[in-house]
Amino acid sequence: MDTSALFNIGYGLYVLTTRHNDTDNGCIVNTVTQVTSNPLQIAVTVNKGNYTHELIMNSCVFNVSILTTETPMFVFEHFGFQSGRTVNKFANCEAEHRAVNGVLYIPKYTNAFLACKVNNSIDFKTHTMFIADVLDAQVLSDKPSVTYDYYQNHIKPKPQTPKPSNGKRRWECKVCGYIYEGDFLPDDIECPLCKHGKEEFVEIFDAETPKQSPITTNMNQIKLTDNIFYVGVNDRRTDLFENHMELPNGVSYNSYLIVDEKVALIDPVEAGFIEEYLFKVKSVLQGRKVDYLIINHDEPDHSSSIAAVLREWPEAQVVGNAKTFAPLEAFYGPIENKKVVAEGETLSLGTHTLQFFMVPMVHWPESMVTYEQANGIVFSNDAFGGFGALNGGIFDDQVNLAFYEDDMRRYYANIVGKMAMQALKAIEKLGGLTIKMIAPSHGLVWRSNPAWVIGKYTQWSKHEGEEGVVIVYGSMHGNTGVMADIVARGAAEAGIKEVKVYDVAKTEISFIMSDIWKYKGVIIGACAHYANMFPNMNLLTHEINEFKPKSKCFGIFGGMSWSGGGVKTLAKYAEEGQWNLVAENVEVKGAPIREEDWDKLYNLGKTVAEAILKV
Ligand code: FEO
């Protein structure tokens, strides 16, 4: 249905006057109709919020003065833009013109009046239709009656409406011209002058307020609060995060928009998703501009769309800290409009105030978090993030957390874990704030139970491992794999229920690192490869020494073909990484077909298991 069709109904404009208990009042109406000629009756419909309505309900008399095309705007303003509850609209009348019913009529700018007495009424919830006998009628001039259309085109001033003073959008009441300013037009708005509702308001535009795009207001709006929006995207097409970590469940690049007197966009998204991202941001902004682009972290999975964002809103100020801009400009070239914030500095957007806290090395040196004070929201960037695209559920209370926990720990172990101390310091620093919601740049938004994710990050940062053993092997022809099974038997028989065995050539390293972070026991096995070890194992051992998971009980085993190399290389890594080796290294010639080798491997698993059970 196209309700604008109703605008094509012809309407006149009238001053409806009444009198009750010596109080005269009147208002502008456009709903006068003759309903019968014998008896002569008219109908007029009046909004219940009008003071004139209240008086007619008591007096049951009214006059209709029919306005002409010569009526100046001030007459409409006088009777239509103010309430008789606060203003005596007839206070300065020089001469009283009363009809037979005792009610005033308007002698100037009118061509006739009708004096009426109410004989019936119909209640329309918001309005009342008064049906009245016409007691008297007089023609006052031969000027043509004004129509609503004429009023709009010839009397009402053309929009010399106030320019938006603060970037706000504006809507005009079509009935009386009242201007409403705000971010959105409330559903329950009632014009304070003429009492009409939302359906009578139209948005007005001028050079400073671009006409809105065809993007509809309600699409893609995911709210953290009334004025804070989630505008992130899901990436299910990238195979490898940072080009080396598998993404079987995808990943989200979260971004947030705060709409206040000033608009702040917090951390953009990976550039490959720019179209979807801009669509989402614009669908919220509806023509408003971004005033601040907050860069909590320079890494390109967030910042690579910065140029596209600034092309869209070139006046936006880019907000970062003292370490933000050198890398950012190294990636993307000069940034003109910079705002450097310091530790604890605040930035007011209107009712929202942002405060910035540095969390260096979580994940890069310039990393910071943005705290929104009014609602207690921490925009934490990589901290408290996780792998896994957001499958409809954006908030922690909308999903089964068990589905996300492994992906969160894998993210932590491979991205934040190396800086566990800094992560811990960051958690302690944020502990002084009232945190009601954690909004990271990857993964779930924690609005119901932020303590859950803080607890997990604290546990992982403190290297508090769980009871379990990870056994990883590299094997060219399967013999070292057979050895791994014997080691696993020893660990299981010693009472460890969580024993995870991985072939390093089959399972991508980030998954193995995640379990190494999770469990207390780590047993690594590698066959020889020339005088070194199985090549794929080098990457894992490199990562272990890079990320330095602590409080582990390590063991080493491997096979040798002619001169060995697997165990020897592992021992070198162990020495460099100061692994806590709790058992003798086991090296087996060929296959584990001799009982003594079988015993050594079994006891390796058992010894590591017993060590972790004691911790
Ligand atoms: Fe998600 Fe370190 O970037």
Coordinates of C-alpha atoms and ligand atoms in Angstrom, one line a residue:
M1 CA 0.0 0.0 0.0
D2 CA 1.3 3.5 -0.9
T3 CA -0.1 5.7 1.9
S4 CA 1.2 8.7 0.1
A5 CA -2.0 8.3 -2.0
L6 CA -3.8 9.9 0.9
F7 CA -1.9 13.1 0.3
N8 CA -3.9 13.5 -2.9
I9 CA -7.2 14.0 -1.0
G10 CA -8.1 17.7 -1.2
Y11 CA -8.3 19.5 2.1
G12 CA -9.2 23.0 3.1
L13 CA -7.8 24.9 6.1
Y14 CA -10.0 26.4 8.8
V15 CA -9.8 28.0 12.2
L16 CA -11.9 26.0 14.6
T17 CA -13.0 28.1 17.6
T18 CA -14.9 27.4 20.7
R19 CA -15.7 28.9 24.1
H20 CA -16.2 27.3 27.5
N21 CA -16.5 29.0 30.9
D22 CA -15.3 32.3 29.5
T23 CA -12.3 30.8 27.8
D24 CA -12.0 31.3 24.1
N25 CA -9.6 29.2 22.0
G26 CA -9.0 28.0 18.5
C27 CA -6.8 25.9 16.3
I28 CA -6.1 25.1 12.7
V29 CA -8.0 22.1 11.3
N30 CA -8.2 20.6 7.8
T31 CA -11.0 18.1 8.4
V32 CA -14.3 20.0 7.9
T33 CA -16.9 18.3 5.8
Q34 CA -20.6 18.9 5.2
V35 CA -22.3 15.6 6.0
T36 CA -26.0 16.4 5.3
S37 CA -28.0 19.4 4.0
N38 CA -31.3 18.6 5.7
P39 CA -30.8 18.9 8.5
L40 CA -27.7 21.0 7.7
Q41 CA -24.8 19.2 9.5
I42 CA -21.1 19.3 9.3
A43 CA -18.4 17.1 10.8
V44 CA -15.0 18.1 12.1
T45 CA -12.3 15.8 13.4
V46 CA -10.0 17.1 16.1
N47 CA -6.9 15.6 17.8
K48 CA -7.6 14.8 21.4
G49 CA -4.4 16.4 22.5
N50 CA -5.6 19.8 21.4
Y51 CA -6.9 22.3 24.0
T52 CA -9.7 23.1 21.6
H53 CA -10.9 19.5 21.7
E54 CA -11.0 19.6 25.5
L55 CA -13.1 22.8 25.4
I56 CA -15.6 21.5 22.7
M57 CA -16.1 18.3 24.7
N58 CA -17.4 20.6 27.5
S59 CA -19.1 23.4 25.6
C60 CA -20.5 21.4 22.6
V61 CA -20.3 24.5 20.5
F62 CA -17.8 25.7 17.9
N63 CA -17.4 27.9 14.8
V64 CA -15.5 27.1 11.6
S65 CA -13.9 30.1 10.0
I66 CA -12.9 29.3 6.4
L67 CA -9.5 30.7 5.5
T68 CA -8.7 32.3 2.2
T69 CA -5.7 32.2 -0.1
E70 CA -4.7 35.6 1.3
T71 CA -4.1 34.3 4.8
P72 CA -0.6 35.1 5.9
M73 CA 1.7 32.6 7.6
F74 CA 1.4 34.3 11.0
V75 CA -2.2 33.3 11.2
F76 CA -1.3 29.6 10.8
E77 CA 1.5 30.1 13.3
H78 CA -0.7 31.9 15.8
F79 CA -3.5 29.3 15.7
G80 CA -1.5 26.2 14.7
F81 CA 1.9 26.4 16.2
Q82 CA 1.1 27.1 19.9
S83 CA -1.2 25.7 22.5
G84 CA -4.1 27.5 24.1
R85 CA -3.1 25.9 27.3
T86 CA -0.1 28.2 27.5
V87 CA -1.2 31.2 25.3
N88 CA -4.5 33.2 25.2
K89 CA -4.8 33.3 21.4
F90 CA -7.5 36.0 21.6
A91 CA -5.7 38.2 24.2
N92 CA -5.0 41.1 21.7
C93 CA -8.2 41.0 19.7
E94 CA -9.4 44.5 19.1
A95 CA -13.0 43.7 18.4
E96 CA -14.9 40.6 19.4
H97 CA -16.9 38.9 16.6
R98 CA -19.2 36.4 18.2
A99 CA -21.8 34.2 16.5
V100 CA -25.2 33.2 17.7
N101 CA -23.7 30.3 19.8
G102 CA -21.5 32.8 21.7
V103 CA -18.3 31.6 20.0
L104 CA -15.8 33.9 18.3
Y105 CA -15.2 33.7 14.6
I106 CA -12.4 35.1 12.6
P107 CA -13.5 38.1 10.4
K108 CA -10.2 38.7 8.6
Y109 CA -8.5 36.4 6.0
T110 CA -11.7 34.3 5.9
N111 CA -14.5 34.1 3.4
A112 CA -17.2 32.6 5.6
F113 CA -17.9 31.1 9.0
L114 CA -20.3 28.4 10.3
A115 CA -21.7 28.5 13.8
C116 CA -22.4 25.1 15.1
K117 CA -23.8 23.0 18.0
V118 CA -22.6 19.4 18.5
N119 CA -25.3 16.8 18.3
N120 CA -23.1 13.7 18.2
S121 CA -19.5 12.5 18.3
I122 CA -17.5 9.5 17.3
D123 CA -14.4 8.4 19.2
F124 CA -11.4 7.5 17.0
K125 CA -9.0 6.7 19.9
T126 CA -6.6 9.6 19.1
H127 CA -9.2 11.9 17.6
T128 CA -12.9 12.8 18.0
M129 CA -15.2 13.5 15.1
F130 CA -17.8 16.1 16.2
I131 CA -21.0 16.1 14.2
A132 CA -22.9 19.4 14.6
D133 CA -25.9 21.3 13.4
V134 CA -25.1 24.5 11.6
L135 CA -26.9 27.2 13.6
D136 CA -25.8 30.1 11.4
A137 CA -23.6 30.7 8.4
Q138 CA -22.3 34.0 6.9
V139 CA -20.2 34.8 3.8
L140 CA -17.5 37.3 4.6
S141 CA -15.6 37.8 1.3
D142 CA -15.4 36.5 -2.2
K143 CA -11.7 35.5 -1.9
P144 CA -11.1 31.8 -2.7
S145 CA -10.7 29.3 0.1
V146 CA -7.2 28.2 0.8
T147 CA -6.4 24.5 0.3
Y148 CA -3.8 22.5 2.0
D149 CA -1.9 22.2 -1.2
Y150 CA -2.0 26.0 -1.8
Y151 CA -0.8 26.5 1.7
Q152 CA 2.2 24.2 1.1
N153 CA 3.1 25.8 -2.2
H154 CA 2.4 29.4 -1.7
I155 CA 2.1 30.4 2.0
K156 CA 4.4 28.2 4.0
P157 CA 8.0 29.5 3.8
K158 CA 10.3 27.3 1.7
P159 CA 12.6 25.3 3.9
Q160 CA 14.7 28.0 5.4
T161 CA 14.8 25.6 8.2
P162 CA 17.7 25.8 10.6
K163 CA 20.9 24.2 9.4
P164 CA 21.8 21.2 11.4
S165 CA 23.8 22.6 14.2
N166 CA 25.5 19.4 15.3
G167 CA 25.3 17.0 12.4
K168 CA 21.8 15.9 13.5
R169 CA 19.2 14.7 11.1
R170 CA 15.9 16.7 10.8
W171 CA 12.3 15.8 10.2
E172 CA 9.5 18.3 9.6
C173 CA 5.9 17.8 10.6
K174 CA 4.0 18.1 7.4
V175 CA 1.0 19.5 9.2
C176 CA 2.4 22.4 11.1
G177 CA 6.1 22.7 10.1
Y178 CA 7.6 21.8 13.4
I179 CA 11.2 20.6 13.0
Y180 CA 12.5 17.6 15.0
E181 CA 16.3 17.1 15.3
G182 CA 17.9 13.8 16.3
D183 CA 19.7 10.7 15.2
F184 CA 16.4 8.8 14.5
L185 CA 12.7 9.7 14.4
P186 CA 11.2 8.0 17.5
D187 CA 8.3 5.7 16.7
D188 CA 6.2 7.3 19.4
I189 CA 6.9 10.9 18.5
E190 CA 4.0 13.3 18.8
C191 CA 4.3 16.8 17.3
P192 CA 4.4 19.1 20.3
L193 CA 2.5 21.7 18.3
C194 CA -0.2 19.9 16.3
K195 CA -0.1 16.5 18.1
H196 CA 0.3 14.5 14.9
G197 CA 2.4 11.3 15.0
K198 CA 5.3 9.9 13.1
E199 CA 3.4 9.3 9.9
E200 CA 3.2 13.1 9.4
F201 CA 6.9 13.7 9.6
V202 CA 9.2 13.8 6.6
E203 CA 13.0 14.0 6.7
I204 CA 14.4 17.3 5.3
F205 CA 17.7 17.6 3.6
D206 CA 19.9 20.5 2.5
A207 CA 23.4 20.8 1.2
E208 CA 24.9 19.9 4.6
T209 CA 22.6 16.8 5.1
P210 CA 23.0 14.5 2.1
K211 CA 19.8 12.7 1.0
Q212 CA 19.8 9.2 2.4
S213 CA 20.8 6.3 0.3
P214 CA 18.2 3.7 -0.6
I215 CA 19.5 1.6 2.3
T216 CA 16.7 1.1 4.7
T217 CA 17.0 2.1 8.3
N218 CA 16.3 -1.3 10.0
M219 CA 18.6 -3.5 7.9
N220 CA 21.7 -4.9 9.5
Q221 CA 21.3 -3.1 12.8
I222 CA 22.8 -5.1 15.6
K223 CA 22.7 -3.1 18.8
L224 CA 25.0 -3.3 21.8
T225 CA 23.0 -0.4 23.2
D226 CA 20.5 2.1 21.7
N227 CA 23.3 4.0 20.0
I228 CA 26.1 1.6 19.8
F229 CA 26.0 -0.8 16.8
Y230 CA 27.9 -3.9 15.7
V231 CA 28.9 -3.4 12.1
G232 CA 31.4 -6.3 11.7
V233 CA 31.7 -8.9 9.0
N234 CA 32.2 -12.7 8.7
D235 CA 35.1 -14.2 6.7
R236 CA 34.4 -17.7 5.6
R237 CA 36.4 -17.6 2.4
T238 CA 40.0 -17.1 3.8
D239 CA 41.7 -20.5 4.1
L240 CA 44.6 -19.3 6.3
F241 CA 44.6 -16.6 8.9
E242 CA 47.8 -14.5 8.6
N243 CA 48.4 -16.9 5.7
H244 CA 49.4 -19.8 8.0
M245 CA 46.6 -20.7 10.4
E246 CA 43.6 -22.7 9.1
L247 CA 40.2 -21.3 9.5
P248 CA 37.8 -24.2 9.3
N249 CA 35.1 -22.2 11.1
G250 CA 36.0 -18.8 9.6
V251 CA 36.7 -15.7 11.5
S252 CA 34.8 -12.4 12.2
Y253 CA 36.3 -8.9 11.8
N254 CA 34.3 -6.9 14.3
S255 CA 33.7 -3.2 14.1
Y256 CA 31.5 -0.9 16.2
L257 CA 29.7 2.4 15.5
I258 CA 28.8 4.9 18.2
V259 CA 26.2 7.4 17.1
D260 CA 26.1 10.4 19.3
E261 CA 26.5 14.2 18.6
K262 CA 29.7 12.9 17.1
V263 CA 30.0 9.6 15.3
A264 CA 32.8 7.2 16.2
L265 CA 33.7 4.1 14.2
I266 CA 35.9 1.7 16.2
D267 CA 38.3 -0.4 14.2
P268 CA 37.4 -1.1 10.6
V269 CA 37.6 -4.5 8.9
E270 CA 39.7 -6.5 6.5
A271 CA 39.7 -4.7 3.1
G272 CA 38.3 -7.6 1.2
F273 CA 35.0 -7.0 2.9
I274 CA 34.8 -3.3 2.4
E275 CA 31.6 -3.2 0.3
E276 CA 29.6 -5.2 2.9
Y277 CA 31.1 -3.2 5.7
L278 CA 30.3 0.3 4.2
F279 CA 26.8 -0.9 3.5
K280 CA 26.3 -1.8 7.1
V281 CA 27.8 1.4 8.4
K282 CA 25.8 3.6 6.1
S283 CA 22.6 1.7 6.9
V284 CA 23.0 2.9 10.4
L285 CA 24.3 6.4 9.7
Q286 CA 21.6 7.2 7.1
G287 CA 23.6 10.1 5.7
R288 CA 25.5 11.2 8.8
K289 CA 29.3 11.3 8.7
V290 CA 31.9 9.5 10.7
D291 CA 33.7 12.0 12.9
Y292 CA 36.3 9.7 14.5
L293 CA 37.9 6.5 13.2
I294 CA 39.4 4.8 16.2
I295 CA 42.4 2.6 15.5
N296 CA 43.0 0.3 18.4
H297 CA 45.4 -1.8 16.4
D298 CA 47.3 -1.5 13.2
E299 CA 47.3 -5.0 11.9
P300 CA 45.8 -5.2 8.4
D301 CA 43.0 -7.7 9.3
H302 CA 41.5 -4.5 10.9
S303 CA 43.2 -1.5 9.4
S304 CA 43.4 -2.5 5.7
S305 CA 40.1 -0.8 4.9
I306 CA 41.2 2.5 6.4
A307 CA 41.8 4.2 3.0
A308 CA 38.4 3.2 1.8
V309 CA 36.8 4.5 5.0
L310 CA 38.6 7.8 4.7
R311 CA 37.6 8.1 1.1
E312 CA 34.0 7.8 2.2
W313 CA 34.3 10.2 5.2
P314 CA 37.4 12.3 4.4
E315 CA 36.8 14.7 7.3
A316 CA 37.0 11.9 9.9
Q317 CA 39.8 12.3 12.4
V318 CA 41.9 9.1 12.8
V319 CA 42.4 8.4 16.5
G320 CA 45.4 6.4 17.7
N321 CA 48.2 6.6 20.2
A322 CA 51.9 7.7 19.9
K323 CA 52.8 4.3 18.4
T324 CA 49.9 4.0 16.0
F325 CA 50.7 6.2 13.1
A326 CA 54.2 5.3 12.1
P327 CA 53.2 1.7 11.2
L328 CA 49.9 2.8 9.9
E329 CA 51.4 5.3 7.5
A330 CA 54.1 2.7 6.5
F331 CA 51.2 0.5 5.4
Y332 CA 48.9 3.0 3.8
G333 CA 50.7 6.3 3.3
P334 CA 50.3 9.7 4.9
I335 CA 47.2 10.3 7.1
E336 CA 46.3 13.9 7.2
N337 CA 43.8 14.2 10.0
K338 CA 45.3 12.5 13.1
K339 CA 44.5 12.7 16.7
V340 CA 47.0 11.2 19.1
V341 CA 45.6 10.1 22.5
A342 CA 47.6 9.2 25.6
E343 CA 47.0 6.7 28.4
G344 CA 43.7 7.4 30.1
E345 CA 42.8 10.3 27.8
T346 CA 39.1 10.8 27.1
L347 CA 37.2 11.8 24.0
S348 CA 33.6 13.1 24.4
L349 CA 31.1 12.2 21.6
G350 CA 28.2 13.9 23.4
T351 CA 26.6 11.5 25.9
H352 CA 29.2 8.9 25.3
T353 CA 32.8 9.4 26.5
L354 CA 35.6 7.2 25.2
Q355 CA 38.7 6.6 27.3
F356 CA 41.9 5.0 25.9
F357 CA 44.2 2.5 27.6
M358 CA 47.4 1.2 26.2
V359 CA 47.9 -2.6 26.1
P360 CA 51.3 -2.9 24.3
M361 CA 52.0 -6.3 22.6
V362 CA 48.4 -7.4 22.8
H363 CA 48.9 -7.9 20.0
W364 CA 51.4 -5.3 18.6
P365 CA 53.3 -2.5 20.3
E366 CA 50.7 0.1 19.5
S367 CA 47.7 -2.0 20.7
M368 CA 45.2 -0.1 22.8
V369 CA 41.7 -0.6 24.0
T370 CA 38.8 1.9 24.0
Y371 CA 36.6 2.1 27.0
E372 CA 33.1 3.6 26.6
Q373 CA 32.3 5.0 30.0
A374 CA 28.5 5.4 30.0
N375 CA 27.8 1.7 29.3
G376 CA 31.0 0.2 30.6
I377 CA 31.9 -1.3 27.3
V378 CA 35.6 -2.3 26.5
F379 CA 36.4 -2.4 22.8
S380 CA 39.3 -4.7 23.3
N381 CA 40.5 -5.4 19.8
D382 CA 42.5 -8.7 19.7
A383 CA 42.3 -9.2 23.4
F384 CA 39.4 -11.5 24.4
G385 CA 38.9 -12.4 20.7
G386 CA 38.6 -15.8 19.1
F387 CA 38.5 -17.6 15.7
G388 CA 35.1 -18.6 14.4
A389 CA 32.7 -16.6 12.2
L390 CA 29.6 -15.4 14.1
N391 CA 26.9 -17.7 12.9
G392 CA 23.9 -15.5 13.7
G393 CA 24.7 -15.3 17.4
I394 CA 26.7 -12.1 18.0
F395 CA 26.5 -12.1 21.8
D396 CA 27.7 -14.7 24.3
D397 CA 24.2 -15.4 25.5
Q398 CA 23.1 -16.3 21.9
V399 CA 25.4 -19.3 21.4
N400 CA 26.7 -22.5 22.8
L401 CA 30.0 -21.4 24.2
A402 CA 31.4 -24.9 24.0
F403 CA 31.4 -24.4 20.2
Y404 CA 33.6 -21.4 20.4
E405 CA 35.9 -22.3 23.3
D406 CA 38.4 -24.3 21.3
D407 CA 38.6 -21.7 18.5
M408 CA 39.1 -19.0 21.2
R409 CA 42.0 -20.9 22.8
R410 CA 43.5 -21.6 19.4
Y411 CA 43.4 -17.9 18.6
Y412 CA 44.9 -17.1 22.0
A413 CA 47.6 -19.7 21.9
N414 CA 48.8 -18.6 18.4
I415 CA 48.3 -14.8 18.5
V416 CA 48.1 -13.4 22.0
G417 CA 49.9 -16.3 24.0
K418 CA 53.4 -15.2 23.1
M419 CA 52.6 -12.0 25.1
A420 CA 50.9 -13.7 27.9
M421 CA 52.5 -11.4 30.5
Q422 CA 51.3 -8.4 28.7
A423 CA 47.9 -9.9 28.3
L424 CA 47.8 -10.5 32.1
K425 CA 48.9 -6.9 32.7
A426 CA 46.2 -5.7 30.4
I427 CA 43.6 -7.7 32.3
E428 CA 44.9 -6.3 35.5
K429 CA 44.8 -2.8 34.2
L430 CA 41.2 -3.2 33.0
G431 CA 40.3 -4.7 36.3
G432 CA 40.0 -1.1 37.7
L433 CA 37.2 -0.3 35.3
T434 CA 33.5 -1.2 35.6
I435 CA 33.2 -3.6 32.7
K436 CA 29.7 -4.5 31.7
M437 CA 30.5 -5.6 28.1
I438 CA 33.6 -6.7 26.2
A439 CA 33.5 -6.1 22.5
P440 CA 36.6 -7.6 20.8
S441 CA 37.5 -7.3 17.2
H442 CA 37.2 -11.1 16.6
G443 CA 34.5 -13.4 17.9
L444 CA 31.7 -13.0 20.3
V445 CA 30.6 -9.9 22.1
W446 CA 30.5 -10.6 25.8
R447 CA 27.4 -8.8 27.2
S448 CA 26.0 -11.3 29.6
N449 CA 29.0 -13.0 31.1
P450 CA 32.3 -11.1 30.4
A451 CA 33.7 -12.7 33.5
W452 CA 33.7 -16.0 31.6
V453 CA 36.1 -14.8 28.9
I454 CA 38.2 -12.8 31.4
G455 CA 38.5 -16.0 33.4
K456 CA 39.6 -18.0 30.4
Y457 CA 42.2 -15.4 29.3
T458 CA 43.5 -15.1 32.8
Q459 CA 43.9 -18.9 33.1
W460 CA 45.7 -19.1 29.7
S461 CA 47.9 -16.1 30.5
K462 CA 48.9 -17.7 33.8
H463 CA 49.8 -20.9 31.9
E464 CA 47.4 -22.9 34.1
G465 CA 47.3 -26.1 32.1
E466 CA 44.8 -28.9 32.4
E467 CA 45.5 -32.6 33.2
G468 CA 46.3 -34.1 29.8
V469 CA 49.1 -35.0 27.4
V470 CA 49.7 -33.9 23.9
I471 CA 51.9 -36.3 21.9
V472 CA 53.0 -35.0 18.5
Y473 CA 55.1 -37.1 16.1
G474 CA 56.7 -36.7 12.7
S475 CA 57.2 -40.0 10.9
M476 CA 58.2 -40.7 7.3
H477 CA 57.2 -44.4 7.1
G478 CA 55.1 -44.8 10.2
N479 CA 57.5 -46.2 12.7
T480 CA 57.7 -43.1 14.9
G481 CA 53.9 -43.0 14.7
V482 CA 53.8 -46.5 16.2
M483 CA 56.1 -45.3 18.9
A484 CA 53.7 -42.5 19.6
D485 CA 50.9 -45.0 20.3
I486 CA 53.1 -46.9 22.8
V487 CA 53.9 -43.6 24.5
A488 CA 50.2 -42.8 24.6
R489 CA 49.5 -46.2 26.2
G490 CA 51.9 -45.4 29.0
A491 CA 50.3 -42.0 29.7
A492 CA 46.8 -43.5 29.6
E493 CA 47.7 -46.4 31.8
A494 CA 49.1 -43.9 34.3
G495 CA 45.7 -42.3 34.6
I496 CA 45.6 -39.6 32.1
K497 CA 42.3 -39.5 30.3
E498 CA 43.0 -36.6 28.0
V499 CA 45.7 -37.9 25.6
K500 CA 45.9 -36.2 22.2
V501 CA 48.1 -37.7 19.5
Y502 CA 48.9 -35.7 16.4
D503 CA 50.8 -36.4 13.2
V504 CA 52.6 -33.1 12.6
A505 CA 52.4 -33.7 8.9
K506 CA 48.6 -33.9 9.0
T507 CA 47.4 -31.4 11.6
E508 CA 48.1 -27.7 11.1
I509 CA 50.3 -26.3 13.8
S510 CA 47.9 -23.8 15.3
F511 CA 45.6 -26.7 16.4
I512 CA 48.5 -28.5 18.1
M513 CA 49.7 -25.3 19.7
S514 CA 46.3 -24.7 21.1
D515 CA 46.3 -28.1 22.8
I516 CA 49.9 -27.6 24.0
W517 CA 48.6 -24.5 25.7
K518 CA 45.7 -26.4 27.1
Y519 CA 47.4 -29.4 28.7
K520 CA 50.3 -29.9 31.1
G521 CA 52.1 -32.7 29.3
V522 CA 53.9 -32.4 25.9
I523 CA 55.8 -35.3 24.3
I524 CA 57.4 -34.7 20.9
G525 CA 58.7 -37.5 18.6
A526 CA 60.5 -37.2 15.3
C527 CA 62.3 -39.5 13.0
A528 CA 65.6 -38.6 11.4
H529 CA 65.8 -36.8 8.1
Y530 CA 69.4 -36.9 7.0
A531 CA 71.2 -35.7 10.1
N532 CA 68.3 -33.6 11.2
M533 CA 64.7 -34.3 12.0
F534 CA 61.5 -34.8 10.1
P535 CA 61.2 -31.4 8.4
N536 CA 57.6 -30.5 9.4
M537 CA 58.6 -30.8 13.1
N538 CA 60.9 -27.8 12.8
L539 CA 58.0 -25.5 12.5
L540 CA 56.3 -26.8 15.6
T541 CA 59.4 -26.7 17.7
H542 CA 60.1 -23.2 16.4
E543 CA 56.6 -22.1 17.5
I544 CA 57.0 -23.7 20.9
N545 CA 60.2 -21.8 21.5
E546 CA 58.7 -18.7 20.1
F547 CA 55.6 -18.7 22.2
K548 CA 57.2 -20.4 25.3
P549 CA 54.2 -22.1 26.9
K550 CA 55.1 -22.5 30.6
S551 CA 54.5 -25.0 33.4
K552 CA 54.8 -28.0 31.0
C553 CA 56.2 -31.4 31.5
F554 CA 58.1 -32.4 28.3
G555 CA 59.3 -35.6 26.9
I556 CA 61.2 -36.5 23.7
F557 CA 61.4 -39.6 21.5
G558 CA 62.2 -40.6 17.9
G559 CA 63.5 -43.1 15.4
M560 CA 66.9 -43.3 13.8
S561 CA 67.6 -44.9 10.4
W562 CA 71.4 -45.0 10.1
S563 CA 72.9 -42.2 12.2
G564 CA 69.9 -40.6 13.8
G565 CA 69.1 -36.9 13.9
G566 CA 65.5 -36.7 15.1
V567 CA 66.1 -36.9 18.9
K568 CA 69.3 -35.0 18.6
T569 CA 67.6 -32.1 16.9
L570 CA 64.7 -32.2 19.4
A571 CA 67.2 -32.1 22.2
K572 CA 68.7 -29.0 20.7
Y573 CA 65.4 -27.2 20.6
A574 CA 64.7 -28.4 24.2
E575 CA 67.9 -26.9 25.4
E576 CA 67.3 -23.6 23.5
G577 CA 63.7 -23.4 24.8
Q578 CA 64.5 -24.6 28.3
W579 CA 61.9 -27.3 28.1
N580 CA 61.2 -29.0 31.4
L581 CA 62.2 -32.5 30.4
V582 CA 60.9 -34.9 33.0
A583 CA 62.0 -38.2 31.5
E584 CA 65.0 -39.7 29.6
N585 CA 64.9 -39.1 25.8
V586 CA 64.1 -42.3 23.9
E587 CA 65.7 -43.1 20.6
V588 CA 64.7 -46.3 18.7
K589 CA 66.6 -47.9 15.9
G590 CA 64.3 -48.8 13.1
A591 CA 60.9 -49.9 14.3
P592 CA 59.8 -50.4 18.0
I593 CA 59.9 -54.3 17.7
R594 CA 62.2 -54.9 20.6
E595 CA 60.8 -55.2 24.1
E596 CA 63.4 -52.9 25.6
D597 CA 62.4 -50.2 23.2
W598 CA 58.7 -50.8 23.8
D599 CA 59.3 -50.5 27.6
K600 CA 61.3 -47.3 27.2
L601 CA 58.5 -45.7 25.1
Y602 CA 55.8 -46.9 27.4
N603 CA 57.7 -45.6 30.4
L604 CA 58.2 -42.2 28.7
G605 CA 54.5 -41.8 28.5
K606 CA 54.0 -43.1 32.1
T607 CA 56.8 -40.8 33.5
V608 CA 55.4 -37.7 31.9
A609 CA 51.9 -38.6 33.1
E610 CA 53.1 -39.2 36.7
A611 CA 54.9 -35.8 36.6
I612 CA 51.9 -33.9 35.6
L613 CA 49.7 -35.7 38.1
K614 CA 52.0 -34.4 40.8
V615 CA 52.0 -30.8 39.6
Ligands
FEO1 FE1 43.3 -9.2 14.7 FE2 46.5 -8.5 15.6 O1 45.0 -8.4 14.5

